[in-house]
Structure formats: structure tokens, C-alpha cells
Coordinates of C-alpha atoms and ligand atoms in Angstrom, one line a residue:
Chain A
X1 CA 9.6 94.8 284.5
X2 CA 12.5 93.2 285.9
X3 CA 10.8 93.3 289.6
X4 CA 7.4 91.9 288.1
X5 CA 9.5 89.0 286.7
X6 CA 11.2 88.4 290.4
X7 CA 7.8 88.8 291.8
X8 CA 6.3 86.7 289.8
X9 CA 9.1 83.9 289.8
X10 CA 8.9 83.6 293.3
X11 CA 5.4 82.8 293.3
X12 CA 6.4 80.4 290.6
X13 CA 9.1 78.8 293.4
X14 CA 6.1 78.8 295.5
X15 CA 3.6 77.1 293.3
X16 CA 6.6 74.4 292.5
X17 CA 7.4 73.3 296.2
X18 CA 4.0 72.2 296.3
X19 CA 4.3 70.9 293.2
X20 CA 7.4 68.8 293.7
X21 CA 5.8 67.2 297.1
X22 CA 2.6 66.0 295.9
X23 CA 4.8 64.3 292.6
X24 CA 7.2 62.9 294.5
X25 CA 4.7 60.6 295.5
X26 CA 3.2 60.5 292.4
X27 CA 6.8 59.3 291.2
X28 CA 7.6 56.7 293.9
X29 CA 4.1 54.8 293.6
X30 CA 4.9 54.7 289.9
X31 CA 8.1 53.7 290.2
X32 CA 7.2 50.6 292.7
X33 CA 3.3 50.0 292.2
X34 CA 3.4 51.0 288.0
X35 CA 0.1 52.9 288.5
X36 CA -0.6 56.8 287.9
X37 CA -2.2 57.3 291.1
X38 CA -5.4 59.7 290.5
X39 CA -6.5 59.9 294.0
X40 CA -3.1 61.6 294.8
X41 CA -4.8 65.3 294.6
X42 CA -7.5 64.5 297.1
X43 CA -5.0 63.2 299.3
X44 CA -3.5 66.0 299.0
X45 CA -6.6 67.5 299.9
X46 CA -7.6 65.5 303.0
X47 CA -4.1 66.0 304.4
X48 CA -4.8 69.6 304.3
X49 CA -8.7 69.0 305.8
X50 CA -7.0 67.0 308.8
X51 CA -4.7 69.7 309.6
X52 CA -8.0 72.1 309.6
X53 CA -9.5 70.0 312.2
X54 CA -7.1 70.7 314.7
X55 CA -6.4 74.1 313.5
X56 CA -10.6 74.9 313.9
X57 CA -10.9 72.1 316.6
X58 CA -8.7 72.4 319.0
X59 CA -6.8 76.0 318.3
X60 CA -3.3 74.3 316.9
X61 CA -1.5 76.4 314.8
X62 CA -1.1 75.5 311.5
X63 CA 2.5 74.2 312.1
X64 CA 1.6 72.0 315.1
X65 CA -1.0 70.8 313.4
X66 CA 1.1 69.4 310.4
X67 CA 2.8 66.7 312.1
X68 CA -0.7 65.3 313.2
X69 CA -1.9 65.4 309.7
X70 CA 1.0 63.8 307.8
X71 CA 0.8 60.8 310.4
X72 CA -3.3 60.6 309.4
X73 CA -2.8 61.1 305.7
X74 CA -0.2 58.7 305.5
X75 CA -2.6 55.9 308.1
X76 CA -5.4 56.7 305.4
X77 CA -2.9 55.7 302.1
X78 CA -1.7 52.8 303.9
X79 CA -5.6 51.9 304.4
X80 CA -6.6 53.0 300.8
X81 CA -3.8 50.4 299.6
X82 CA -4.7 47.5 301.8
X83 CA -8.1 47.5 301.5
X84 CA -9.0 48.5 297.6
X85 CA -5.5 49.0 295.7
X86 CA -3.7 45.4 297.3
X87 CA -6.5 43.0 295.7
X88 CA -6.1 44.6 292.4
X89 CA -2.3 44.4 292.7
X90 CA -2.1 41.0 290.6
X91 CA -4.4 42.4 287.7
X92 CA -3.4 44.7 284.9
X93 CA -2.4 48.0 286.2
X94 CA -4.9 50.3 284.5
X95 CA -8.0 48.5 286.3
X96 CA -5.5 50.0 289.7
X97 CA -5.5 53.4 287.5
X98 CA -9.3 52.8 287.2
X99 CA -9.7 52.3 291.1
X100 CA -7.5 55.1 291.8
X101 CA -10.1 57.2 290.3
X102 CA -13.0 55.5 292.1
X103 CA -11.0 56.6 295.2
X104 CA -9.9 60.2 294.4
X105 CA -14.0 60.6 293.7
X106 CA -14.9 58.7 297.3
X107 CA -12.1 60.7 299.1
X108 CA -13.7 64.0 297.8
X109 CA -17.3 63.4 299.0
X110 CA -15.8 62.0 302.2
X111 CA -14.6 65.7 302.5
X112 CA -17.4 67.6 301.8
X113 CA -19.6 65.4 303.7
X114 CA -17.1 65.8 307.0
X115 CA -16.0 69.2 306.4
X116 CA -18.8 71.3 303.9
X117 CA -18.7 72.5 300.6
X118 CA -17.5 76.1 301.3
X119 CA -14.2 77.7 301.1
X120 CA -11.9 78.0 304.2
X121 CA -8.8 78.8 305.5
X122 CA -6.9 77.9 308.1
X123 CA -6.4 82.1 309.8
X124 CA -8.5 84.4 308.9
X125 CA -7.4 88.2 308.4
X126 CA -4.5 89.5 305.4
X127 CA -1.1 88.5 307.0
X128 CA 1.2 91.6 306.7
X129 CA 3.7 90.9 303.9
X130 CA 7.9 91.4 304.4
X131 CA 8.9 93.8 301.5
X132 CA 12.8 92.6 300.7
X133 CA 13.5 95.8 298.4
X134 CA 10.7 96.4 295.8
X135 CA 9.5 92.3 296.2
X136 CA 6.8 91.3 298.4
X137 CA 7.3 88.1 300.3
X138 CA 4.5 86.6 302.3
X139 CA 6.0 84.7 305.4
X140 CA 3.7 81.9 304.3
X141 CA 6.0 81.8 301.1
X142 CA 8.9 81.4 303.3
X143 CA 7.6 78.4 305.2
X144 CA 6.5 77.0 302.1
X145 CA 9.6 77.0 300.6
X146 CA 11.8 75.7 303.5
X147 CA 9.7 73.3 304.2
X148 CA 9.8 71.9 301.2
X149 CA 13.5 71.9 301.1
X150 CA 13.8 70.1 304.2
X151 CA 11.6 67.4 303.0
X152 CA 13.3 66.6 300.2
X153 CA 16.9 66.8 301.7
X154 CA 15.3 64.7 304.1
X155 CA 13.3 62.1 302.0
X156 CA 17.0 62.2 300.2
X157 CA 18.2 61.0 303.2
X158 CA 15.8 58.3 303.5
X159 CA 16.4 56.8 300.1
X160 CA 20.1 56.8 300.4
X161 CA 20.8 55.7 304.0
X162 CA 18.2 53.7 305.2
X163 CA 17.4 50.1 304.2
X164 CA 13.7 50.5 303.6
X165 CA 14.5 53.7 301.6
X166 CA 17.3 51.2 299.6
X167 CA 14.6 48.8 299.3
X168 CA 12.5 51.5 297.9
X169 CA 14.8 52.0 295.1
X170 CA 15.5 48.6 294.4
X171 CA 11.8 47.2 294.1
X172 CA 11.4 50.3 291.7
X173 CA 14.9 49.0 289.6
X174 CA 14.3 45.9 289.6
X175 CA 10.8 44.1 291.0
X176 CA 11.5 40.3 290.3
X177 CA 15.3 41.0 291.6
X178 CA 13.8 42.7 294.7
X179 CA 11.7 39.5 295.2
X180 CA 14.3 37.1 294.7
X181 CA 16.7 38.5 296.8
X182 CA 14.0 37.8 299.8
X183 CA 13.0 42.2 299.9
X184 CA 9.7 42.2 302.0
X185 CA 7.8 43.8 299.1
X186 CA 4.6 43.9 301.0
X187 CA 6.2 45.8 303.8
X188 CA 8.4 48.3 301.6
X189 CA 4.9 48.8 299.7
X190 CA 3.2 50.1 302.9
X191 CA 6.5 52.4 303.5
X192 CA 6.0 53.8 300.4
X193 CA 2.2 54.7 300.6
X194 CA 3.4 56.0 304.0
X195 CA 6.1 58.2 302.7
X196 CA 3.6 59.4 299.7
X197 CA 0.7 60.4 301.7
X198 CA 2.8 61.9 304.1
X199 CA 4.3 64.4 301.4
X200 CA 0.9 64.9 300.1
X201 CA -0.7 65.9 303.2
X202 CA 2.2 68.6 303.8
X203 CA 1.6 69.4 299.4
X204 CA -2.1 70.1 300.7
X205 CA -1.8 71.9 303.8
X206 CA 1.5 74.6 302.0
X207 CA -1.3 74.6 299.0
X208 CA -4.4 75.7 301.1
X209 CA -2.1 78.1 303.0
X210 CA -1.1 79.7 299.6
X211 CA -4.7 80.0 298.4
X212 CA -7.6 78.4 300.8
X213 CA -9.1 75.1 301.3
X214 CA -12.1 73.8 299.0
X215 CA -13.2 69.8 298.5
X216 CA -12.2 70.3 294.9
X217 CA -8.5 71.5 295.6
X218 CA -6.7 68.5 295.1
X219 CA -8.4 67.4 291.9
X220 CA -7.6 70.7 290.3
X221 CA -4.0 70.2 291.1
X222 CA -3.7 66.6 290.6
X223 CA -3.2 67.7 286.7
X224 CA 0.0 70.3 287.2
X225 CA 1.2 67.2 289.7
X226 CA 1.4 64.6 287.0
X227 CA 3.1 66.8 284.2
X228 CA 5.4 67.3 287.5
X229 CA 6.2 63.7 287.5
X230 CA 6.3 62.9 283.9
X231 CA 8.5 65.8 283.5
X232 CA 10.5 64.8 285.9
X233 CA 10.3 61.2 284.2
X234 CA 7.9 59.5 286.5
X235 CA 9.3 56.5 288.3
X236 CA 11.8 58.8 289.2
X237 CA 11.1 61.1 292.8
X238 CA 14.3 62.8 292.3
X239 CA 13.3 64.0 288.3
X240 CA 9.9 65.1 290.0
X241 CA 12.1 67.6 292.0
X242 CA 12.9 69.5 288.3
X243 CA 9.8 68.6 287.5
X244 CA 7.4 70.3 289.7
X245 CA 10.0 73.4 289.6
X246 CA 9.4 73.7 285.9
X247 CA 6.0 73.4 286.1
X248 CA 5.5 75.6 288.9
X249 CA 7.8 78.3 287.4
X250 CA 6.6 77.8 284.2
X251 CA 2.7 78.2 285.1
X252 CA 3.1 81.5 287.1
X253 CA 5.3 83.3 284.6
X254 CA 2.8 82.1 282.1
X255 CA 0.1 84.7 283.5
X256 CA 2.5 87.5 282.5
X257 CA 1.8 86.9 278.8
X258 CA -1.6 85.2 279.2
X259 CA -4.8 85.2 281.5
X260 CA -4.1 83.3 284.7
X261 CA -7.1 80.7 284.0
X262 CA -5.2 79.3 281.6
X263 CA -2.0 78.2 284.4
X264 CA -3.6 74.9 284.2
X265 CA -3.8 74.7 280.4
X266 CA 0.3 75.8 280.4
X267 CA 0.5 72.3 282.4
X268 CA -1.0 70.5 280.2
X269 CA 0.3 71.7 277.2
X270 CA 4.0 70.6 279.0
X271 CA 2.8 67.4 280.0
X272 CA 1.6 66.8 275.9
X273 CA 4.3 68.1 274.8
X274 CA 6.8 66.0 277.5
X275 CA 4.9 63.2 276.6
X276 CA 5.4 63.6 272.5
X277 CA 9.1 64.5 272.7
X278 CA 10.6 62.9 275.6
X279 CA 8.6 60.4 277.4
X280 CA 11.0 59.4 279.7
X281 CA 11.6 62.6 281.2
X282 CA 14.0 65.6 281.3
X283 CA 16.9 63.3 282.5
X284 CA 18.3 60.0 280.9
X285 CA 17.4 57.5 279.1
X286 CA 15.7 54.1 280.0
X287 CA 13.1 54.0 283.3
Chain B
X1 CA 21.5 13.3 301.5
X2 CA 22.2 15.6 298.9
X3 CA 21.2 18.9 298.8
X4 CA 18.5 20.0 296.1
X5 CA 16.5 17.1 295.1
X6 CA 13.9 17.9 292.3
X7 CA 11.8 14.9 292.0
X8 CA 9.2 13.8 288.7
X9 CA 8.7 17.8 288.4
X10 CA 5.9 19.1 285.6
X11 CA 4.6 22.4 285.5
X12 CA 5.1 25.5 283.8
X13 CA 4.0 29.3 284.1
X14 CA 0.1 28.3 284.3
X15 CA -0.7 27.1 280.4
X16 CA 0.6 24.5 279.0
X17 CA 3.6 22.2 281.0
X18 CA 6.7 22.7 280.2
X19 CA 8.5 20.6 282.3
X20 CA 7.1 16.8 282.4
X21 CA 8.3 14.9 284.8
X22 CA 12.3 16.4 285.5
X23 CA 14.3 15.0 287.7
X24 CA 17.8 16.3 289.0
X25 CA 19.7 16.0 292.2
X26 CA 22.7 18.4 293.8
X27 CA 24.8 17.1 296.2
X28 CA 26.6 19.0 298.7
X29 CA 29.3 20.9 297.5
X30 CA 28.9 19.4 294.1
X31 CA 28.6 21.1 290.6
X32 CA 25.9 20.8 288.4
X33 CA 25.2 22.0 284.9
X34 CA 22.0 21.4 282.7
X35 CA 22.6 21.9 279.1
X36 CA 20.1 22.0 276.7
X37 CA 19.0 23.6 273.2
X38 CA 17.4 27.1 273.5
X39 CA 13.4 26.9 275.0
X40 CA 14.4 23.6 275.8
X41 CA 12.9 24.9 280.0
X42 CA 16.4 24.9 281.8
X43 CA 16.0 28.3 283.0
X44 CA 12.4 27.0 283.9
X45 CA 13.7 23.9 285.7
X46 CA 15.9 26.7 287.4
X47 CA 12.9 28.6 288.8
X48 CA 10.8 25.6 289.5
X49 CA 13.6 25.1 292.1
X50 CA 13.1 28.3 293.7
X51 CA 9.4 28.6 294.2
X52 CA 9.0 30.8 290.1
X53 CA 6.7 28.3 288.5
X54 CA 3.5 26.5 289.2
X55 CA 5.0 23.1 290.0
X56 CA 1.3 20.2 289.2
X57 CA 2.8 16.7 290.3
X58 CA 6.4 16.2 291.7
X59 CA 8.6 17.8 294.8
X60 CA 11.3 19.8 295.2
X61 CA 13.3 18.9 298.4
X62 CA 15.9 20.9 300.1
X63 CA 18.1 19.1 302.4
X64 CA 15.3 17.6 304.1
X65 CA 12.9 20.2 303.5
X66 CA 10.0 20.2 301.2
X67 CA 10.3 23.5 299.1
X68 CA 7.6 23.0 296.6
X69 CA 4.7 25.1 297.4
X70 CA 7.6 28.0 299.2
X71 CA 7.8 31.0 297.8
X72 CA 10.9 32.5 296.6
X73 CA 11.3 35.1 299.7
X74 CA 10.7 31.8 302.1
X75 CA 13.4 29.8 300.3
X76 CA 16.4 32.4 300.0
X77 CA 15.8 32.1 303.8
X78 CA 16.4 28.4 303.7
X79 CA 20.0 29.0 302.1
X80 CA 19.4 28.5 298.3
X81 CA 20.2 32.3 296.2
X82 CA 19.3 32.4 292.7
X83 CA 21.2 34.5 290.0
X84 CA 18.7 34.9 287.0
X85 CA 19.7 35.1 283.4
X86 CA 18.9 38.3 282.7
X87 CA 18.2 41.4 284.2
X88 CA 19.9 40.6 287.7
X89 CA 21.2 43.6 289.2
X90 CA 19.6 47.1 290.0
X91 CA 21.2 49.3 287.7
X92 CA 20.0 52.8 289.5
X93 CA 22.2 51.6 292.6
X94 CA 26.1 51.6 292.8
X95 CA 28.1 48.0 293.6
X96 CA 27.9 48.3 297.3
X97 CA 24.2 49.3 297.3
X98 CA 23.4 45.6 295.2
X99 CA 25.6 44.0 297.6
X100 CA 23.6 45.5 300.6
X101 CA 20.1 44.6 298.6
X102 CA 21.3 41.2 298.9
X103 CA 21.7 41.0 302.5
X104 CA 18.3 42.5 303.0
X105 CA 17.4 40.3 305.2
X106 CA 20.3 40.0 306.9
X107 CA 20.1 41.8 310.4
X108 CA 24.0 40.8 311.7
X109 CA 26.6 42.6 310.9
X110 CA 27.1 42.1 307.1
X111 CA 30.8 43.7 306.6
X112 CA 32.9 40.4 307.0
X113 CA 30.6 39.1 304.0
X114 CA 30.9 42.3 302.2
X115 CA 35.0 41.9 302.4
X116 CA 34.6 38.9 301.4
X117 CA 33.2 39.4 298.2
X118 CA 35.3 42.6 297.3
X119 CA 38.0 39.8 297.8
X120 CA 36.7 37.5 295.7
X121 CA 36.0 39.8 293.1
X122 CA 38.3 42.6 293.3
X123 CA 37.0 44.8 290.5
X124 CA 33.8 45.2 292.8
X125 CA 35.7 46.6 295.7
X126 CA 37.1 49.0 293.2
X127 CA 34.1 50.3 291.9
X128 CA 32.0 50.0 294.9
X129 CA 30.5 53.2 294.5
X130 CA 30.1 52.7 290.8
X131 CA 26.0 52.4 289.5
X132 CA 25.5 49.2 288.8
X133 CA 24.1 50.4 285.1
X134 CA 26.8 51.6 284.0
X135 CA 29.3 48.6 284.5
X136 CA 30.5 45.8 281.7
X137 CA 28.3 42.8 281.0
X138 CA 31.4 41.2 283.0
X139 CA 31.1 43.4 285.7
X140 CA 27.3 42.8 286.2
X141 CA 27.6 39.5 286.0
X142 CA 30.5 39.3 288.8
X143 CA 28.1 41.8 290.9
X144 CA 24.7 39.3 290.3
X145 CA 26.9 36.7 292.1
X146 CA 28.3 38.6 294.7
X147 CA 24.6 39.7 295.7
X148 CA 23.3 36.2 295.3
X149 CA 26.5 35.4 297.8
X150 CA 25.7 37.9 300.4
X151 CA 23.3 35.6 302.5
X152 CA 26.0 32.9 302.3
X153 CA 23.9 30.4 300.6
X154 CA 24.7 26.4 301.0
X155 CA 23.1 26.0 297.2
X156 CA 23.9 28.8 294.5
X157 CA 21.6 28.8 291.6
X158 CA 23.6 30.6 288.3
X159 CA 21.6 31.3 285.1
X160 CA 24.1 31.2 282.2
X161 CA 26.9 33.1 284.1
X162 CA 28.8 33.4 281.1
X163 CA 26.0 34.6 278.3
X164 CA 27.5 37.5 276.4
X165 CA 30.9 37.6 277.9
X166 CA 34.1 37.6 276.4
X167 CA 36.1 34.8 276.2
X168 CA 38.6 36.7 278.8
X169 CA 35.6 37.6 281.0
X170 CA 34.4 34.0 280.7
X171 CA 37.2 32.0 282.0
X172 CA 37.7 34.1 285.2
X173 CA 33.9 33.9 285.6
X174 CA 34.2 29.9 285.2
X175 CA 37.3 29.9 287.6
X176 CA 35.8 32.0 290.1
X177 CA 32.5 29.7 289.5
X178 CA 35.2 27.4 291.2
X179 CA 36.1 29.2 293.7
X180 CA 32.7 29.9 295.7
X181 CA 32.3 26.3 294.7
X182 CA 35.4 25.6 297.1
X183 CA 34.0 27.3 299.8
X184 CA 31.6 24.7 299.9
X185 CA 28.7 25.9 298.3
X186 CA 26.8 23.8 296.1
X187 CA 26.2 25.3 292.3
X188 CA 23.6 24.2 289.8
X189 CA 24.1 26.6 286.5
X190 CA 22.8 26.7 283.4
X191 CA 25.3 26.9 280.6
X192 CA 25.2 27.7 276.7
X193 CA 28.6 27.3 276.4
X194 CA 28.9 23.7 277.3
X195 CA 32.2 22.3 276.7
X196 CA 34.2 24.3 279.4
X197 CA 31.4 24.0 282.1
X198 CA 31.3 20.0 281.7
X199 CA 34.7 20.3 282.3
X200 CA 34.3 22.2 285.4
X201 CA 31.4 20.2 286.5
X202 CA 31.0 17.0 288.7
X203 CA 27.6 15.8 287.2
X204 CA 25.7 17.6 283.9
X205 CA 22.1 17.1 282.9
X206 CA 21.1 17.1 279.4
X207 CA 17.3 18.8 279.3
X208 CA 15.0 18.6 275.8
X209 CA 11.6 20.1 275.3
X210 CA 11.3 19.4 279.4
X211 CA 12.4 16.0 279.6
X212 CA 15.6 14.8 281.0
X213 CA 17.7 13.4 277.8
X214 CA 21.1 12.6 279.6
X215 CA 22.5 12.4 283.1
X216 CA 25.8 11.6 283.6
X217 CA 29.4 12.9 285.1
X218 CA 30.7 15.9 283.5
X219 CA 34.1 13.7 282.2
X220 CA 31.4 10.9 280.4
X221 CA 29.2 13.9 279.4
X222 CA 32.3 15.3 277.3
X223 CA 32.9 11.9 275.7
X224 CA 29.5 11.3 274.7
X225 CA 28.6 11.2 270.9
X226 CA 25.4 12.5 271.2
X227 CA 26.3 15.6 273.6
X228 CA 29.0 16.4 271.4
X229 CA 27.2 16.1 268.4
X230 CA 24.6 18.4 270.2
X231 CA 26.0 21.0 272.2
X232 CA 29.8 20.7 271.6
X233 CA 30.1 22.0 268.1
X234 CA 31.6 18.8 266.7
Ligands
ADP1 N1 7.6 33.7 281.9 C1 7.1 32.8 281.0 N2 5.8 32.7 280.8 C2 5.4 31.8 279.9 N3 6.2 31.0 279.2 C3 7.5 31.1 279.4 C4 8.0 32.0 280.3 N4 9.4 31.9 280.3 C5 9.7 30.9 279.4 N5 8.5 30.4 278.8 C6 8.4 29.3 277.8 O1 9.0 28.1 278.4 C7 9.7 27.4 277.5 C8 11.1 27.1 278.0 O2 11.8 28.3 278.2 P1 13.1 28.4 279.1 O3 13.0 27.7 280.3 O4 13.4 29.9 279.2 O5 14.1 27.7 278.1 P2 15.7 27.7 278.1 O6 16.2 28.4 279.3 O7 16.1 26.2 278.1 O8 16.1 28.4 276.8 C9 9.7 28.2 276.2 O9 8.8 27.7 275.3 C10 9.3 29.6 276.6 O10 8.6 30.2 275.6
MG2 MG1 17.3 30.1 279.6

């Protein structure tokens, strides 16, 4: 019992590393753009596809490939923003929510148009698990975790050191400040669809390495991402940390009680509840 | 030549005006102070000279400069920083973080500046790696003008400095209004509580439902009737 439980809540640290990257992003566009970004699954999605392409294409492994895909996925959010999301920036933010979906729809088809409707992965053949004691630990798992770790000490790094990761944080605080103290919003902006769609792609390409790679992926993640953020009180990337931990913990321990179709369901019911009892988050008060 | 001229200025936030026709002049090194009852636009007339507000007819000069149609971002790089009434500081980041915000676009070497305001206000320096959220009202304040100093600005503009202070809190924040003033930096503010920044003041503007009322030196200003009636309490 007490090995099924460690079992199990490692998966649960698995499923919440993706978790936290994909609402990290979710967070920071919040936090500067005041949108819920609904095409934030399928770029998850088409990070992962990219890093296929080279993976299939031209025989990279999966690691090598990763740089290569965050730099595309990152290029495409940039290009999403300045061509659909910056026109729409002066209007009320739910026509941007609106769009957003528009887009998560148009990035989906784009997928299974480029890369086909089927399941895939990125090796074929069962990778031989480590057994540490009676737990089983897939070296997957291991990257999965570590990577994520590094990107968030790093990203950490970037909001607390540099001045377009300052800048970040300020035009989230404080918008008209931000303006008035002569912050290059437009140019922060673009950082910060950079930054997002970078984490996403490596959310997608640690998620289709835990399970496989399917057009739909991203939208059926997109709703454990969001009660990620708003866990983590969205706005805020570090809350989405906790947040996508929770989640992910809570939705694989779930399926030790209940039938595993219902993980997404256990998200969901967070996310209403979060949203009924503390809408600003786990942490403190005001946004 | 003076430094901010606003010239016949109407405009507003896009409905209807609410400044008709304002005119106000800062010259360098001088202190100005509009006073005025509550909506009566001086915190409009205050953004209309740093590119906030949709200005119709009239001009807003700096220097030489017209500044009208520039947006804020262009005219913090002409030398003009703007401290607004309220929410004017990033409360998620400590003292030395706002401090750094302000000097954004700064790319020299901004510790000389940085000294320089943790000398000017002290309590800063100390609590330089304090979130900005958690500080005083007094504190804030003190840290709004320090950020709005970074870029070492020829014309400071200063939403009621004082609003919400105590009286403590107020006088050093009226003396130290002086101080940057000595420096050489020119300082148009907006104050509520009238009497002790007339007294501070070279020139005051009386402003009513967007009109200019009464322009005169801060000294006359005190002695008027009318303003004391008004604004002075009696
Ligand atoms: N952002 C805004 N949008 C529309 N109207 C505004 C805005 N800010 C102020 N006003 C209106 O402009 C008028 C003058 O306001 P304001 O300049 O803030 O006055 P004061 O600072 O003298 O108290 C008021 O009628 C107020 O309702
Ligand atoms: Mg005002």
C-alpha cells in the first residue's frame, strides 16, 4: 500500500512538471496581457510536433531536438501575438479570450494537416525501467523531472536578474506605471510570448514522452493547466509552480480511489472549487 | 524660455472635454502648484502634460519642443517624469527593484543616481530590499519620487505628494519636495492641502471645472480672499 502510494505519487510529480511549465505561461500572459490564453494547450502540442520533425526527419534525439523546438514554438507565439492577438490588444479582453480559442482550434488542424491524425511517439519499443527498491522509475520520468527543475530555477533567474525579466514583473504589477516610467511594453510583450511558448513547447514534448503524441493532446491538457494557474493564483508564474504540483499530484493519486477517466474531472472539480473559495489563489491576497 | 508651456489646452479622455482652454507655464527650476476643488481636472491637466489625454485644440511645449501628440514613453525621454496620484509604485518588487524600473531606459551606469536617492531619502537605502507593498503610505510615496528621479528629469511632475500622509510624513515630503527642487529640477504638483504648498511654491494656479480661475505667486495666492475662502479653510 504504502509502495502503490510512492508509485503512484511519482507519477503525480511527473504529471505536475508538465503541469507547472505549460501554466507558467498560462500565468505570465495573464499577468501582463489579462487574457486566459486557450491556445496555450496546442502550443503545447505543436512544440512537441516540431520536436517530432527532427526526431522522424532528420534522426535527432529527442533531447537535441528540444532546443530546436522551443526556439520554433516560441517564433510561432511571437507570430500568433503580432499578427491576430496585438490588434485586439486595445479591445475588451474576452474578444482576446475569444481569439485565443479561434487560434487553439486553427493551431490543431494546422497539426493534423502537417503531421496526420494518428498516434505517435517519438521511439518506438518499451524503454527498460530503473527499479529503486520496490518503485519503478522510467528514465523518461527522470528527465522529466530535472528538466523541469532547471527551467524553473532558470526562468527564476530570469525574472529576478535580468531587466526584461524585471520588466516582466513590473508591466504585470503595475501596467500604466510600467508605461509611464518609459518600459518598452511592446518589446517586453514579445519576451513574454517568447518565454511562454518556449515552456510550452518543452510542457509538450516531456508530455508526449510520458504518453504519445496525438493533434488533440494539448486541448485535453489545456483544462488541468488552467486550474494549475488559478490554483497557483493566475497572474502569478511562481503560484503556478504549487499549482501544477497540486494538480498533478492530486490527479494521479485520484485514480487510487476512482477510475482514471475521471483525472480530468478531479481538475476541474479543483479549479471550481479554487475558484468558489479562493479566487486569488493558494498564496496571498490582492493580484 | 521656460520650461513646460501648456498653451489654450481642451481635451479630455475621448467624451466630453474636460479641460477648455488651460493654460499654465513652468519655468526652469521653478515650483508650481495647481489647486483646485475635487474633479475640478488638475490631475487631468497633469496627464495632458505628459501625453495621457486626447489633447483637441492647444499645445503643450517643452523647452522648445512640441510634446502634444508624444506619447508618454517618448516624453520621459525628453526629461519630464511623472509621479501619478495613485497607484505609483510596483508593490510585488522590493525598493531597489522600483528604483531600477525607473531607470529602464537608462543603459549608463545607474549606481551614482541610485546613491543618490538612498541619500536623499534614507529610509529607502534602508529598506532597499523591502517589497514595495508592504511599505507605509509615506514610504511609497518617497519611493514614487525616487523612481520618477531616476532618469534625472529637468521637469518633475507630482500628483498630490502628500494625500494620506501624516502631518509628520507630510512636512519632510514637502521639505524634501524642496530639496530635488534645489537641485534644479523644475516641479509642477498637485496639492489638496494647499496652504503649506503655496507657501513652498513660486507660482500656484487655481483650476475649476477645467478653466483656469487664478494665477498668481504663491505669497499673493495665500493672501487672496477668494483662495482662502476656497481652499484655505478660513
Ligand atoms: N480616466 C478617466 N476617464 C474618464 N473620465 C475621467 C478619468 N479620470 C478622471 N475623469 C473625469 O475628469 C474629471 C476631472 O477629474 P480629475 O482630473 O481627476 O480631477 P481632480 O484631480 O481635480 O480631482 C472628473 O469629472 C472625472 O470624473
Ligand atoms: Mg486628482
Amino acid at each position: 500500500m504504502l509502495m502503490d502510494f510512492l508509485q503512484v505519487g511519482l507519477y503525480g510529480v511527473v504529471l505536475g512538471s508538465i503541469l507547472t511549465l505549460g501554466a507558467i505561461g498560462v500565468s505570465l500572459i495573464y499577468g501582463i496581457l489579462r487574457f486566459a490564453h486557450f491556445a496555450h494547450g496546442d502550443l503545447m502540442a505543436l512544440g512537441a510536433y516540431f520536436a517530432l520533425s527532427l526526431v522522424v526527419g532528420l534522426g535527432f534525439p529527442v533531447w537535441a531536438s528540444a532546443p530546436f523546438a522551443i526556439v520554433a514554438a516560441a517564433l510561432a507565439a511571437i507570430a500568433i501575438d503580432q499578427i491576430v492577438y496585438r490588434r485586439l490588444r486595445r479591445v475588451e479582453p474576452v474578444i482576446l479570450l475569444i481569439s485565443s480559442f479561434g487560434i487553439a482550434i486553427a493551431l490543431r488542424s494546422i497539426i493534423q494537416l502537417v503531421w496526420g491524425p494518428h498516434n505517435q511517439v517519438y521511439v518506438k519499443g518499451i524503454q527498460m525501467p530503473w527499479r529503486v527498491g520496490d518503485l519503478i522509475v522510467k528514465p523518461d520520468h527522470v528527465w522529466i523531472v530535472l528538466g523541469a527543475v532547471v527551467l524553473v530555477i532558470a526562468l527564476h533567474l530570469f525574472l529576478t536578474r535580468t531587466k526584461t525579466g524585471k520588466a516582466m514583473r513590473a508591466m504585470s504589477d503595475n501596467m500604466d506605471l510600467a508605461l509611464v516610467s518609459g518600459i518598452p511594453a511592446e518589446r517586453v510583450i514579445m519576451a513574454t510570448w517568447a518565454v511562454g511558448g518556449g515552456l510550452a513547447a518543452v510542457a509538450g514534448i516531456f508530455l508526449a514522452m510520458d504518453t504519445r503524441l496525438h493533434p488533440v493532446m494539448g486541448w485535453s491538457v489545456l483544462l488541468p493547466v488552467f486550474a494549475a494557474a488559478i490554483l497557483g493564483g493566475i497572474g502569478r508564474p511562481y503560484g503556478a509552480i504549487a499549482g501544477g504540483m497540486v494538480i498533478g499530484m492530486a490527479m494521479e493519486l485520484s485514480t487510487m480511489i476512482i477510475d482514471p477517466t475521471y483525472k480530468p474531472a478531479v481538475a476541474f472539480g479543483l479549479m471550481v472549487l479554487m475558484l468558489i473559495v479562493r479566487p486569488q489563489g493558494l498564496f496571498k491576497g490582492n493580484a | 524660455m521656460s520650461l513646460l508651456t501648456i498653451e489654450g489646452v481642451t481635451g479630455g479622455y475621448g467624451g466630453a472635454d474636460i479641460l477648455h482652454g488651460v493654460d499654465l507655464r513652468v519655468g526652469p527650476g521653478e515650483i508650481v502648484v495647481i489647486i483646485g476643488p475635487n474633479g475640478a481636472g488638475k490631475s487631468t491637466l497633469m496627464k495632458a502634460a505628459f501625453g495621457l489625454v486626447t489633447i483637441r485644440e492647444g499645445a503643450v511645449l517643452f523647452e522648445r519642443r512640441d510634446i502634444t501628440r508624444l506619447r508618454p514613453d517618448q516624453i520621459v525621454r525628453e526629461g519630464v517624469s511623472y509621479v501619478p496620484q495613485e497607484r505609483n509604485v510596483f508593490p510585488s518588487m522590493t525598493v531597489h527593484e522600483n528604483l531600477e524600473m525607473g531607470a529602464f531606459i537608462r543603459d549608463d551606469d545607474i549606481r551614482p543616481q541610485l546613491d543618490k536617492i538612498y541619500d536623499l531619502f534614507p529610509r529607502l537605502g534602508e529598506r532597499r530590499d523591502q517589497v514595495a507593498g508592504s511599505m507605509s503610505g509615506g514610504e511609497r510615496q518617497m519611493l514614487a519620487m525616487g523612481r520618477a528621479l531616476m532618469l534625472e528629469p529637468k521637469l518633475l511632475l507630482l500628483d498630490e505628494p502628500t494625500a494620506g500622509l501624516s502631518p509628520l510624513f507630510m512636512d519632510q515630503t514637502f521639505e524634501r519636495i524642496q530639496s530635488i527642487n534645489r537641485t534644479g529640477i523644475g516641479i509642477l504638483m498637485v496639492e489638496q492641502n494647499a496652504k503649506q504648498a503655496l507657501a513652498i511654491c513660486d507660482r500656484g494656479y487655481v483650476l475649476t471645472m477645467g478653466r483656469n480661475r487664478v494665477e498668481d505667486t504663491g505669497a499673493s495666492l495665500l493672501a487672496n480672499k477668494d483662495v482662502a475662502e476656497m481652499f484655505l479653510g478660513g
